[in-house]
CSV table of N, CA, C and O in Angstrom, one decimal:
chain,number,residue,atom,x,y,z
A,956,MET,N,25.3,5.1,10.6
A,956,MET,CA,23.9,5.1,10.7
A,956,MET,C,23.3,4.0,9.9
A,956,MET,O,23.7,3.7,8.8
A,957,ASN,N,22.3,3.3,10.6
A,957,ASN,CA,21.7,2.1,9.9
A,957,ASN,C,20.7,2.6,8.8
A,957,ASN,O,20.2,3.8,8.9
A,958,PRO,N,20.3,1.8,7.9
A,958,PRO,CA,19.4,2.2,6.8
A,958,PRO,C,18.0,2.7,7.4
A,958,PRO,O,17.4,3.5,6.8
A,959,ALA,N,17.5,2.1,8.4
A,959,ALA,CA,16.3,2.5,9.0
A,959,ALA,C,16.3,3.9,9.5
A,959,ALA,O,15.4,4.7,9.3
A,960,GLU,N,17.4,4.2,10.2
A,960,GLU,CA,17.6,5.6,10.7
A,960,GLU,C,17.7,6.6,9.5
A,960,GLU,O,17.1,7.7,9.6
A,961,ALA,N,18.4,6.2,8.5
A,961,ALA,CA,18.6,7.1,7.3
A,961,ALA,C,17.2,7.3,6.7
A,961,ALA,O,16.8,8.4,6.3
A,962,HIS,N,16.4,6.3,6.6
A,962,HIS,CA,15.0,6.4,6.1
A,962,HIS,C,14.2,7.4,6.9
A,962,HIS,O,13.5,8.2,6.3
A,963,ILE,N,14.3,7.3,8.2
A,963,ILE,CA,13.5,8.2,9.1
A,963,ILE,C,14.0,9.6,8.8
A,963,ILE,O,13.1,10.5,8.7
A,964,LEU,N,15.3,9.9,8.8
A,964,LEU,CA,15.8,11.2,8.7
A,964,LEU,C,15.5,11.9,7.3
A,964,LEU,O,15.5,13.1,7.2
A,965,LYS,N,15.3,11.1,6.3
A,965,LYS,CA,15.0,11.7,5.0
A,965,LYS,C,13.5,11.9,4.7
A,965,LYS,O,13.2,12.5,3.7
A,966,GLN,N,12.7,11.6,5.7
A,966,GLN,CA,11.2,11.9,5.5
A,966,GLN,C,11.0,13.4,5.6
A,966,GLN,O,11.6,14.1,6.3
A,967,PRO,N,10.1,13.9,4.8
A,967,PRO,CA,9.7,15.3,4.8
A,967,PRO,C,8.9,15.6,6.1
A,967,PRO,O,8.3,14.7,6.7
A,968,GLU,N,8.9,16.9,6.5
A,968,GLU,CA,8.1,17.3,7.6
A,968,GLU,C,6.6,17.3,7.2
A,968,GLU,O,6.4,17.5,6.0
A,969,PRO,N,5.7,17.0,8.0
A,969,PRO,CA,5.7,16.8,9.5
A,969,PRO,C,6.1,15.3,9.8
A,969,PRO,O,6.1,14.9,11.0
A,970,TYR,N,6.2,14.5,8.8
A,970,TYR,CA,6.4,13.0,9.0
A,970,TYR,C,7.7,12.7,9.7
A,970,TYR,O,7.7,11.8,10.6
A,971,ARG,N,8.8,13.4,9.4
A,971,ARG,CA,10.0,13.1,10.1
A,971,ARG,C,9.9,13.3,11.7
A,971,ARG,O,10.3,12.5,12.4
A,972,SER,N,9.2,14.4,12.0
A,972,SER,CA,9.0,14.7,13.5
A,972,SER,C,8.1,13.6,14.1
A,972,SER,O,8.4,13.2,15.3
A,973,ILE,N,7.1,13.1,13.4
A,973,ILE,CA,6.3,12.0,13.9
A,973,ILE,C,7.1,10.7,14.1
A,973,ILE,O,7.1,10.1,15.1
A,974,TYR,N,7.9,10.4,13.0
A,974,TYR,CA,8.8,9.2,13.1
A,974,TYR,C,9.7,9.3,14.3
A,974,TYR,O,9.9,8.4,15.1
A,975,LEU,N,10.3,10.5,14.5
A,975,LEU,CA,11.3,10.6,15.5
A,975,LEU,C,10.7,10.5,16.9
A,975,LEU,O,11.2,9.9,17.8
A,976,HIS,N,9.5,11.1,17.1
A,976,HIS,CA,8.8,11.0,18.3
A,976,HIS,C,8.4,9.5,18.6
A,976,HIS,O,8.6,9.1,19.7
A,977,LEU,N,7.9,8.8,17.6
A,977,LEU,CA,7.6,7.4,17.8
A,977,LEU,C,8.8,6.6,18.1
A,977,LEU,O,8.8,5.7,19.0
A,978,GLN,N,9.9,6.9,17.5
A,978,GLN,CA,11.2,6.2,17.7
A,978,GLN,C,11.6,6.4,19.2
A,978,GLN,O,12.0,5.4,19.8
A,979,VAL,N,11.5,7.6,19.7
A,979,VAL,CA,11.9,7.8,21.1
A,979,VAL,C,10.9,7.0,22.0
A,979,VAL,O,11.4,6.4,23.0
A,980,LEU,N,9.6,7.0,21.8
A,980,LEU,CA,8.7,6.3,22.6
A,980,LEU,C,9.0,4.8,22.6
A,980,LEU,O,9.0,4.1,23.6
A,981,ILE,N,9.2,4.2,21.4
A,981,ILE,CA,9.5,2.8,21.3
A,981,ILE,C,10.8,2.4,22.0
A,981,ILE,O,10.8,1.5,22.8
A,982,GLU,N,11.8,3.2,21.7
A,982,GLU,CA,13.1,2.8,22.3
A,982,GLU,C,13.2,3.0,23.8
A,982,GLU,O,13.9,2.4,24.5
A,983,HIS,N,12.4,4.0,24.3
A,983,HIS,CA,12.3,4.2,25.8
A,983,HIS,C,11.5,3.1,26.4
A,983,HIS,O,11.9,2.6,27.5
A,984,THR,N,10.4,2.7,25.8
A,984,THR,CA,9.5,1.7,26.4
A,984,THR,C,10.0,0.3,26.2
A,984,THR,O,9.9,-0.5,27.2
A,985,LEU,N,10.7,0.0,25.1
A,985,LEU,CA,11.2,-1.3,24.8
A,985,LEU,C,12.7,-1.2,24.5
A,985,LEU,O,13.1,-1.3,23.4
A,986,PRO,N,13.5,-1.0,25.5
A,986,PRO,CA,15.0,-0.7,25.3
A,986,PRO,C,15.7,-1.9,24.6
A,986,PRO,O,16.7,-1.8,23.9
A,987,GLU,N,15.1,-3.1,24.7
A,987,GLU,CA,15.7,-4.3,24.1
A,987,GLU,C,15.3,-4.4,22.6
A,987,GLU,O,15.8,-5.3,21.9
A,988,ALA,N,14.4,-3.6,22.1
A,988,ALA,CA,14.0,-3.6,20.7
A,988,ALA,C,15.1,-3.1,19.8
A,988,ALA,O,15.8,-2.1,20.1
A,989,ASN,N,15.2,-3.7,18.6
A,989,ASN,CA,16.2,-3.4,17.6
A,989,ASN,C,15.5,-2.7,16.4
A,989,ASN,O,14.5,-3.3,15.9
A,990,LEU,N,16.0,-1.6,16.0
A,990,LEU,CA,15.5,-1.0,14.8
A,990,LEU,C,16.2,-1.6,13.6
A,990,LEU,O,17.4,-1.5,13.4
A,991,LEU,N,15.5,-2.2,12.7
A,991,LEU,CA,16.0,-2.8,11.5
A,991,LEU,C,15.3,-2.3,10.3
A,991,LEU,O,14.2,-1.6,10.4
A,992,TYR,N,15.8,-2.5,9.1
A,992,TYR,CA,15.3,-2.0,7.9
A,992,TYR,C,14.8,-3.2,7.1
A,992,TYR,O,15.6,-3.9,6.5
A,993,LYS,N,13.5,-3.5,7.1
A,993,LYS,CA,12.9,-4.6,6.4
A,993,LYS,C,11.8,-4.1,5.5
A,993,LYS,O,11.0,-3.3,5.8
A,994,TRP,N,11.8,-4.7,4.3
A,994,TRP,CA,10.7,-4.4,3.3
A,994,TRP,C,10.7,-2.9,3.0
A,994,TRP,O,9.6,-2.3,2.9
A,995,ARG,N,11.9,-2.2,3.1
A,995,ARG,CA,12.0,-0.8,2.9
A,995,ARG,C,11.3,0.1,3.9
A,995,ARG,O,10.9,1.2,3.6
A,996,LEU,N,11.2,-0.5,5.1
A,996,LEU,CA,10.5,0.2,6.2
A,996,LEU,C,11.3,0.0,7.5
A,996,LEU,O,11.9,-1.0,7.7
A,997,PRO,N,11.3,1.0,8.4
A,997,PRO,CA,11.8,0.8,9.7
A,997,PRO,C,10.9,-0.1,10.5
A,997,PRO,O,9.7,0.1,10.6
A,998,CYS,N,11.5,-1.2,11.0
A,998,CYS,CA,10.8,-2.2,11.8
A,998,CYS,C,11.5,-2.5,13.1
A,998,CYS,O,12.7,-2.5,13.1
A,999,TYR,N,10.7,-2.6,14.1
A,999,TYR,CA,11.3,-3.0,15.4
A,999,TYR,C,11.1,-4.4,15.7
A,999,TYR,O,10.0,-5.0,15.5
A,1000,TYR,N,12.2,-5.1,16.2
A,1000,TYR,CA,12.2,-6.5,16.5
A,1000,TYR,C,12.7,-6.6,17.9
A,1000,TYR,O,13.6,-5.9,18.4
A,1001,ILE,N,12.2,-7.6,18.6
A,1001,ILE,CA,12.9,-8.1,19.9
A,1001,ILE,C,13.3,-9.5,19.6
A,1001,ILE,O,12.5,-10.4,19.3
A,1002,ASP,N,14.6,-9.7,19.7
A,1002,ASP,CA,15.2,-11.0,19.3
A,1002,ASP,C,14.8,-11.2,17.8
A,1002,ASP,O,15.1,-10.3,17.0
A,1003,LYS,N,14.2,-12.2,17.4
A,1003,LYS,CA,13.8,-12.4,16.0
A,1003,LYS,C,12.3,-12.2,15.8
A,1003,LYS,O,11.8,-12.6,14.8
A,1004,ARG,N,11.6,-11.6,16.8
A,1004,ARG,CA,10.2,-11.4,16.7
A,1004,ARG,C,9.8,-10.0,16.4
A,1004,ARG,O,10.3,-9.0,17.0
A,1005,PRO,N,9.0,-9.8,15.3
A,1005,PRO,CA,8.6,-8.4,14.9
A,1005,PRO,C,7.7,-7.8,16.0
A,1005,PRO,O,6.8,-8.5,16.5
A,1006,ILE,N,7.9,-6.6,16.3
A,1006,ILE,CA,7.0,-5.8,17.2
A,1006,ILE,C,6.1,-4.9,16.4
A,1006,ILE,O,4.9,-4.9,16.5
A,1007,CYS,N,6.7,-4.0,15.6
A,1007,CYS,CA,5.9,-3.1,14.8
A,1007,CYS,C,6.8,-2.5,13.7
A,1007,CYS,O,8.0,-2.7,13.6
A,1008,TYR,N,6.1,-1.9,12.7
A,1008,TYR,CA,6.8,-1.2,11.7
A,1008,TYR,C,6.2,0.2,11.6
A,1008,TYR,O,5.2,0.5,12.1
A,1009,ILE,N,7.0,1.2,11.0
A,1009,ILE,CA,6.6,2.5,10.8
A,1009,ILE,C,6.6,2.9,9.4
A,1009,ILE,O,7.7,2.6,8.7
A,1010,ASN,N,5.5,3.4,8.8
A,1010,ASN,CA,5.5,3.7,7.4
A,1010,ASN,C,4.7,5.0,7.1
A,1010,ASN,O,3.6,5.2,7.7
A,1011,GLN,N,5.3,5.9,6.4
A,1011,GLN,CA,4.6,7.1,5.9
A,1011,GLN,C,3.8,6.7,4.7
A,1011,GLN,O,4.4,6.2,3.7
A,1012,SER,N,2.5,6.9,4.7
A,1012,SER,CA,1.7,6.5,3.6
A,1012,SER,C,0.6,7.6,3.4
A,1012,SER,O,0.0,8.1,4.4
A,1013,LYS,N,0.4,8.1,2.2
A,1013,LYS,CA,-0.6,9.1,1.9
A,1013,LYS,C,-0.3,10.3,2.8
A,1013,LYS,O,0.8,10.9,2.7
A,1014,ASP,N,-1.2,10.7,3.7
A,1014,ASP,CA,-1.0,11.9,4.5
A,1014,ASP,C,-0.9,11.6,6.0
A,1014,ASP,O,-1.2,12.3,6.9
A,1015,TYR,N,-0.3,10.4,6.3
A,1015,TYR,CA,-0.2,10.0,7.7
A,1015,TYR,C,1.0,9.0,7.9
A,1015,TYR,O,1.5,8.5,6.9
A,1016,VAL,N,1.3,8.8,9.1
A,1016,VAL,CA,2.3,7.8,9.5
A,1016,VAL,C,1.6,6.7,10.2
A,1016,VAL,O,0.8,6.9,11.1
A,1017,ASP,N,1.9,5.5,9.7
A,1017,ASP,CA,1.2,4.3,10.1
A,1017,ASP,C,2.2,3.4,11.0
A,1017,ASP,O,3.3,3.2,10.5
A,1018,VAL,N,1.7,3.1,12.2
A,1018,VAL,CA,2.5,2.2,13.0
A,1018,VAL,C,1.7,0.8,13.0
A,1018,VAL,O,0.7,0.8,13.7
A,1019,GLY,N,2.3,-0.2,12.4
A,1019,GLY,CA,1.6,-1.4,12.2
A,1019,GLY,C,2.1,-2.5,13.2
A,1019,GLY,O,3.3,-2.6,13.5
A,1020,PHE,N,1.1,-3.2,13.8
A,1020,PHE,CA,1.4,-4.3,14.8
A,1020,PHE,C,1.0,-5.6,14.2
A,1020,PHE,O,-0.2,-5.8,13.9
A,1021,TRP,N,2.0,-6.5,14.0
A,1021,TRP,CA,1.7,-7.8,13.5
A,1021,TRP,C,0.8,-8.7,14.4
A,1021,TRP,O,0.1,-9.5,14.0
A,1022,HIS,N,1.1,-8.6,15.7
A,1022,HIS,CA,0.4,-9.4,16.7
A,1022,HIS,C,-0.9,-8.8,17.2
A,1022,HIS,O,-1.4,-9.2,18.2
A,1023,SER,N,-1.5,-8.0,16.4
A,1023,SER,CA,-2.7,-7.3,16.8
A,1023,SER,C,-3.9,-8.2,17.1
A,1023,SER,O,-4.8,-7.8,17.9
A,1024,ALA,N,-4.0,-9.4,16.6
A,1024,ALA,CA,-5.1,-10.3,16.8
A,1024,ALA,C,-5.2,-10.6,18.3
A,1024,ALA,O,-6.2,-11.0,18.8
A,1025,HIS,N,-4.1,-10.5,19.0
A,1025,HIS,CA,-4.0,-10.9,20.5
A,1025,HIS,C,-4.2,-9.7,21.4
A,1025,HIS,O,-4.2,-9.8,22.6
A,1026,LEU,N,-4.3,-8.5,20.8
A,1026,LEU,CA,-4.4,-7.3,21.6
A,1026,LEU,C,-5.8,-7.2,22.3
A,1026,LEU,O,-6.8,-7.7,21.7
A,1027,SER,N,-5.9,-6.6,23.4
A,1027,SER,CA,-7.2,-6.4,24.1
A,1027,SER,C,-8.1,-5.6,23.2
A,1027,SER,O,-7.7,-4.7,22.5
A,1028,LYS,N,-9.4,-5.9,23.4
A,1028,LYS,CA,-10.5,-5.2,22.6
A,1028,LYS,C,-10.6,-3.8,22.9
A,1028,LYS,O,-11.1,-3.0,22.1
A,1029,LYS,N,-10.0,-3.4,24.1
A,1029,LYS,CA,-10.1,-1.9,24.5
A,1029,LYS,C,-9.4,-1.0,23.5
A,1029,LYS,O,-9.6,0.2,23.5
A,1030,TRP,N,-8.5,-1.6,22.7
A,1030,TRP,CA,-7.7,-0.8,21.7
A,1030,TRP,C,-8.4,-0.7,20.4
A,1030,TRP,O,-8.0,0.1,19.5
A,1031,ASP,N,-9.5,-1.4,20.2
A,1031,ASP,CA,-10.1,-1.5,18.9
A,1031,ASP,C,-10.5,-0.1,18.3
A,1031,ASP,O,-10.5,0.2,17.1
A,1032,SER,N,-10.9,0.8,19.2
A,1032,SER,CA,-11.3,2.2,18.7
A,1032,SER,C,-10.2,3.0,18.3
A,1032,SER,O,-10.3,4.0,17.6
A,1033,TYR,N,-8.9,2.6,18.6
A,1033,TYR,CA,-7.7,3.3,18.2
A,1033,TYR,C,-7.0,2.7,17.0
A,1033,TYR,O,-6.4,3.4,16.2
A,1034,LEU,N,-7.2,1.4,16.8
A,1034,LEU,CA,-6.5,0.7,15.8
A,1034,LEU,C,-7.3,0.6,14.5
A,1034,LEU,O,-8.5,0.4,14.5
A,1035,VAL,N,-6.6,0.7,13.4
A,1035,VAL,CA,-7.2,0.7,12.0
A,1035,VAL,C,-6.9,-0.7,11.4
A,1035,VAL,O,-5.7,-1.1,11.4
A,1036,THR,N,-7.9,-1.3,10.8
A,1036,THR,CA,-7.6,-2.6,10.1
A,1036,THR,C,-7.5,-2.4,8.6
A,1036,THR,O,-6.8,-3.0,7.9
A,1037,GLU,N,-8.4,-1.5,8.1
A,1037,GLU,CA,-8.5,-1.2,6.7
A,1037,GLU,C,-8.4,-2.5,5.8
A,1037,GLU,O,-7.5,-2.6,4.9
A,1038,LYS,N,-9.2,-3.4,6.0
A,1038,LYS,CA,-9.3,-4.6,5.3
A,1038,LYS,C,-8.1,-5.5,5.3
A,1038,LYS,O,-7.9,-6.4,4.5
A,1039,ARG,N,-7.2,-5.3,6.3
A,1039,ARG,CA,-6.1,-6.2,6.5
A,1039,ARG,C,-6.5,-7.3,7.4
A,1039,ARG,O,-7.2,-7.1,8.4
A,1040,LYS,N,-6.0,-8.5,7.2
A,1040,LYS,CA,-6.4,-9.7,8.0
A,1040,LYS,C,-5.6,-9.8,9.2
A,1040,LYS,O,-6.0,-10.3,10.2
A,1041,VAL,N,-4.3,-9.4,9.2
A,1041,VAL,CA,-3.4,-9.6,10.3
A,1041,VAL,C,-3.0,-8.3,11.0
A,1041,VAL,O,-3.2,-8.2,12.2
A,1042,VAL,N,-2.6,-7.4,10.3
A,1042,VAL,CA,-2.0,-6.2,10.9
A,1042,VAL,C,-3.1,-5.1,11.2
A,1042,VAL,O,-4.0,-4.9,10.4
A,1043,LYS,N,-3.0,-4.6,12.4
A,1043,LYS,CA,-3.8,-3.4,12.8
A,1043,LYS,C,-2.7,-2.3,13.0
A,1043,LYS,O,-1.6,-2.6,13.4
A,1044,SER,N,-3.2,-1.0,12.9
A,1044,SER,CA,-2.2,0.1,13.0
A,1044,SER,C,-2.8,1.3,13.7
A,1044,SER,O,-4.0,1.5,13.8
A,1045,LEU,N,-1.9,2.1,14.2
A,1045,LEU,CA,-2.2,3.4,14.7
A,1045,LEU,C,-1.8,4.4,13.6
A,1045,LEU,O,-0.7,4.2,13.0
A,1046,ARG,N,-2.6,5.4,13.4
A,1046,ARG,CA,-2.2,6.4,12.3
A,1046,ARG,C,-2.2,7.8,12.9
A,1046,ARG,O,-3.0,8.2,13.7
A,1047,TYR,N,-1.2,8.6,12.4
A,1047,TYR,CA,-0.9,9.9,12.9
A,1047,TYR,C,-0.7,10.9,11.8
A,1047,TYR,O,0.2,10.6,11.0
A,1048,LYS,N,-1.4,11.9,11.7
A,1048,LYS,CA,-1.2,13.0,10.7
A,1048,LYS,C,-0.4,14.1,11.2
A,1048,LYS,O,0.3,14.8,10.5
A,1049,THR,N,-0.3,14.3,12.5
A,1049,THR,CA,0.5,15.3,13.2
A,1049,THR,C,1.1,14.7,14.4
A,1049,THR,O,0.6,13.7,15.0
A,1050,GLN,N,2.2,15.3,14.9
A,1050,GLN,CA,2.8,14.8,16.1
A,1050,GLN,C,1.9,15.0,17.3
A,1050,GLN,O,1.9,14.2,18.2
A,1051,ASP,N,1.0,16.0,17.3
A,1051,ASP,CA,0.0,16.3,18.3
A,1051,ASP,C,-1.0,15.2,18.4
A,1051,ASP,O,-1.7,15.0,19.4
A,1052,ASP,N,-1.2,14.4,17.3
A,1052,ASP,CA,-2.2,13.3,17.3
A,1052,ASP,C,-1.7,12.1,18.2
A,1052,ASP,O,-2.5,11.3,18.6
A,1053,ILE,N,-0.5,12.1,18.5
A,1053,ILE,CA,0.1,10.9,19.3
A,1053,ILE,C,-0.3,11.1,20.7
A,1053,ILE,O,0.1,12.1,21.4
A,1054,ASP,N,-1.0,10.1,21.3
A,1054,ASP,CA,-1.3,10.0,22.7
A,1054,ASP,C,-0.2,9.1,23.3
A,1054,ASP,O,-0.3,7.9,23.1
A,1055,ASP,N,0.8,9.6,23.9
A,1055,ASP,CA,1.9,8.8,24.4
A,1055,ASP,C,1.5,7.7,25.3
A,1055,ASP,O,2.0,6.6,25.1
A,1056,SER,N,0.5,8.0,26.2
A,1056,SER,CA,0.1,6.9,27.1
A,1056,SER,C,-0.5,5.7,26.4
A,1056,SER,O,-0.3,4.6,26.8
A,1057,ILE,N,-1.4,6.0,25.4
A,1057,ILE,CA,-2.0,4.9,24.7
A,1057,ILE,C,-1.0,4.2,23.9
A,1057,ILE,O,-1.0,2.9,23.9
A,1058,PHE,N,-0.1,4.9,23.2
A,1058,PHE,CA,0.9,4.2,22.4
A,1058,PHE,C,1.8,3.3,23.2
A,1058,PHE,O,2.1,2.2,22.9
A,1059,ILE,N,2.2,3.8,24.4
A,1059,ILE,CA,3.1,3.1,25.3
A,1059,ILE,C,2.4,1.9,25.8
A,1059,ILE,O,2.9,0.8,25.9
A,1060,SER,N,1.1,2.0,26.2
A,1060,SER,CA,0.3,0.9,26.7
A,1060,SER,C,0.2,-0.2,25.6
A,1060,SER,O,0.3,-1.4,26.0
A,1061,ILE,N,0.0,0.2,24.4
A,1061,ILE,CA,-0.1,-0.8,23.3
A,1061,ILE,C,1.2,-1.5,23.1
A,1061,ILE,O,1.3,-2.7,23.0
A,1062,LEU,N,2.3,-0.8,23.1
A,1062,LEU,CA,3.6,-1.3,23.0
A,1062,LEU,C,3.9,-2.4,24.1
A,1062,LEU,O,4.4,-3.5,23.8
A,1063,LYS,N,3.6,-2.0,25.3
A,1063,LYS,CA,3.8,-3.0,26.4
A,1063,LYS,C,3.0,-4.2,26.3
A,1063,LYS,O,3.4,-5.3,26.6
A,1064,GLU,N,1.7,-4.1,25.8
A,1064,GLU,CA,0.9,-5.3,25.6
A,1064,GLU,C,1.5,-6.1,24.5
A,1064,GLU,O,1.5,-7.3,24.6
A,1065,VAL,N,1.9,-5.5,23.4
A,1065,VAL,CA,2.5,-6.2,22.3
A,1065,VAL,C,3.7,-7.0,22.7
A,1065,VAL,O,4.0,-8.1,22.3
A,1066,GLU,N,4.5,-6.3,23.6
A,1066,GLU,CA,5.7,-7.0,24.1
A,1066,GLU,C,5.4,-8.3,24.8
A,1066,GLU,O,6.0,-9.3,24.7
A,1067,GLY,N,4.3,-8.2,25.6
A,1067,GLY,CA,3.8,-9.4,26.3
A,1067,GLY,C,3.3,-10.5,25.5
A,1067,GLY,O,3.2,-11.7,26.0
A,1068,ILE,N,2.9,-10.2,24.3
A,1068,ILE,CA,2.3,-11.3,23.4
A,1068,ILE,C,3.2,-11.6,22.2
A,1068,ILE,O,2.8,-12.3,21.3
A,1069,LYS,N,4.4,-11.1,22.2
A,1069,LYS,CA,5.3,-11.3,21.1
A,1069,LYS,C,5.6,-12.8,20.7
A,1069,LYS,O,5.9,-13.1,19.6
A,1070,GLN,N,5.4,-13.7,21.7
A,1070,GLN,CA,5.7,-15.1,21.4
A,1070,GLN,C,4.5,-15.8,20.7
A,1070,GLN,O,4.7,-16.9,20.2
A,1071,LYS,N,3.4,-15.1,20.7
A,1071,LYS,CA,2.2,-15.7,20.1
A,1071,LYS,C,2.3,-15.6,18.6
A,1071,LYS,O,3.0,-14.7,18.1
A,1072,GLY,N,1.6,-16.4,17.8
A,1072,GLY,CA,1.5,-16.2,16.4
A,1072,GLY,C,0.8,-15.0,15.9
A,1072,GLY,O,0.1,-14.3,16.7
A,1073,PHE,N,0.8,-14.8,14.7
A,1073,PHE,CA,0.1,-13.6,14.1
A,1073,PHE,C,-1.4,-13.8,14.2
A,1073,PHE,O,-2.2,-12.8,14.3
A,1074,TYR,N,-1.9,-15.0,14.1
A,1074,TYR,CA,-3.3,-15.3,14.1
A,1074,TYR,C,-3.7,-15.9,15.4
A,1074,TYR,O,-3.0,-16.6,16.0
A,1075,LYS,N,-5.0,-15.7,15.8
A,1075,LYS,CA,-5.6,-16.5,16.8
A,1075,LYS,C,-6.1,-17.7,16.2
A,1075,LYS,O,-6.6,-17.7,15.0
A,1076,LYS,N,-6.0,-18.9,16.8
A,1076,LYS,CA,-6.5,-20.1,16.2
A,1076,LYS,C,-7.9,-20.1,15.8
A,1076,LYS,O,-8.3,-20.6,14.8
A,1077,ASP,N,-8.8,-19.4,16.6
A,1077,ASP,CA,-10.2,-19.3,16.2
A,1077,ASP,C,-10.5,-18.3,15.1
A,1077,ASP,O,-11.6,-18.3,14.6
A,1078,ASP,N,-9.5,-17.5,14.7
A,1078,ASP,CA,-9.7,-16.6,13.6
A,1078,ASP,C,-9.5,-17.2,12.2
A,1078,ASP,O,-9.8,-16.7,11.2
A,1079,LEU,N,-8.9,-18.4,12.2
A,1079,LEU,CA,-8.6,-19.1,10.9
A,1079,LEU,C,-9.8,-19.8,10.3
A,1079,LEU,O,-10.7,-20.1,10.8
């Protein structure tokens, strides 16, 4: 078992169930994605490009997207910035909070922009 999987399995409920559900969605949607353990967090990469990370923080699970500057504006009502300049995230307090279709749509869009930088040139 890799360290990222061990990290997921040692989470207390309800966070472990949220992590596992997200893991299934990510690995089903992006079968080429690799689960790595970076910065003490489970992170998904395609080749050497980061796609997202999963982190339990406070009373929610945060799925952060590094390439969020390039995502369609239609996702803005779902994504949280919380004063971060680069990363935007989806947050879930329960497994029922996860809208699979929205999550999968964002993953597919992130996959399509993974070659772009973290910043948009006009954002600098």
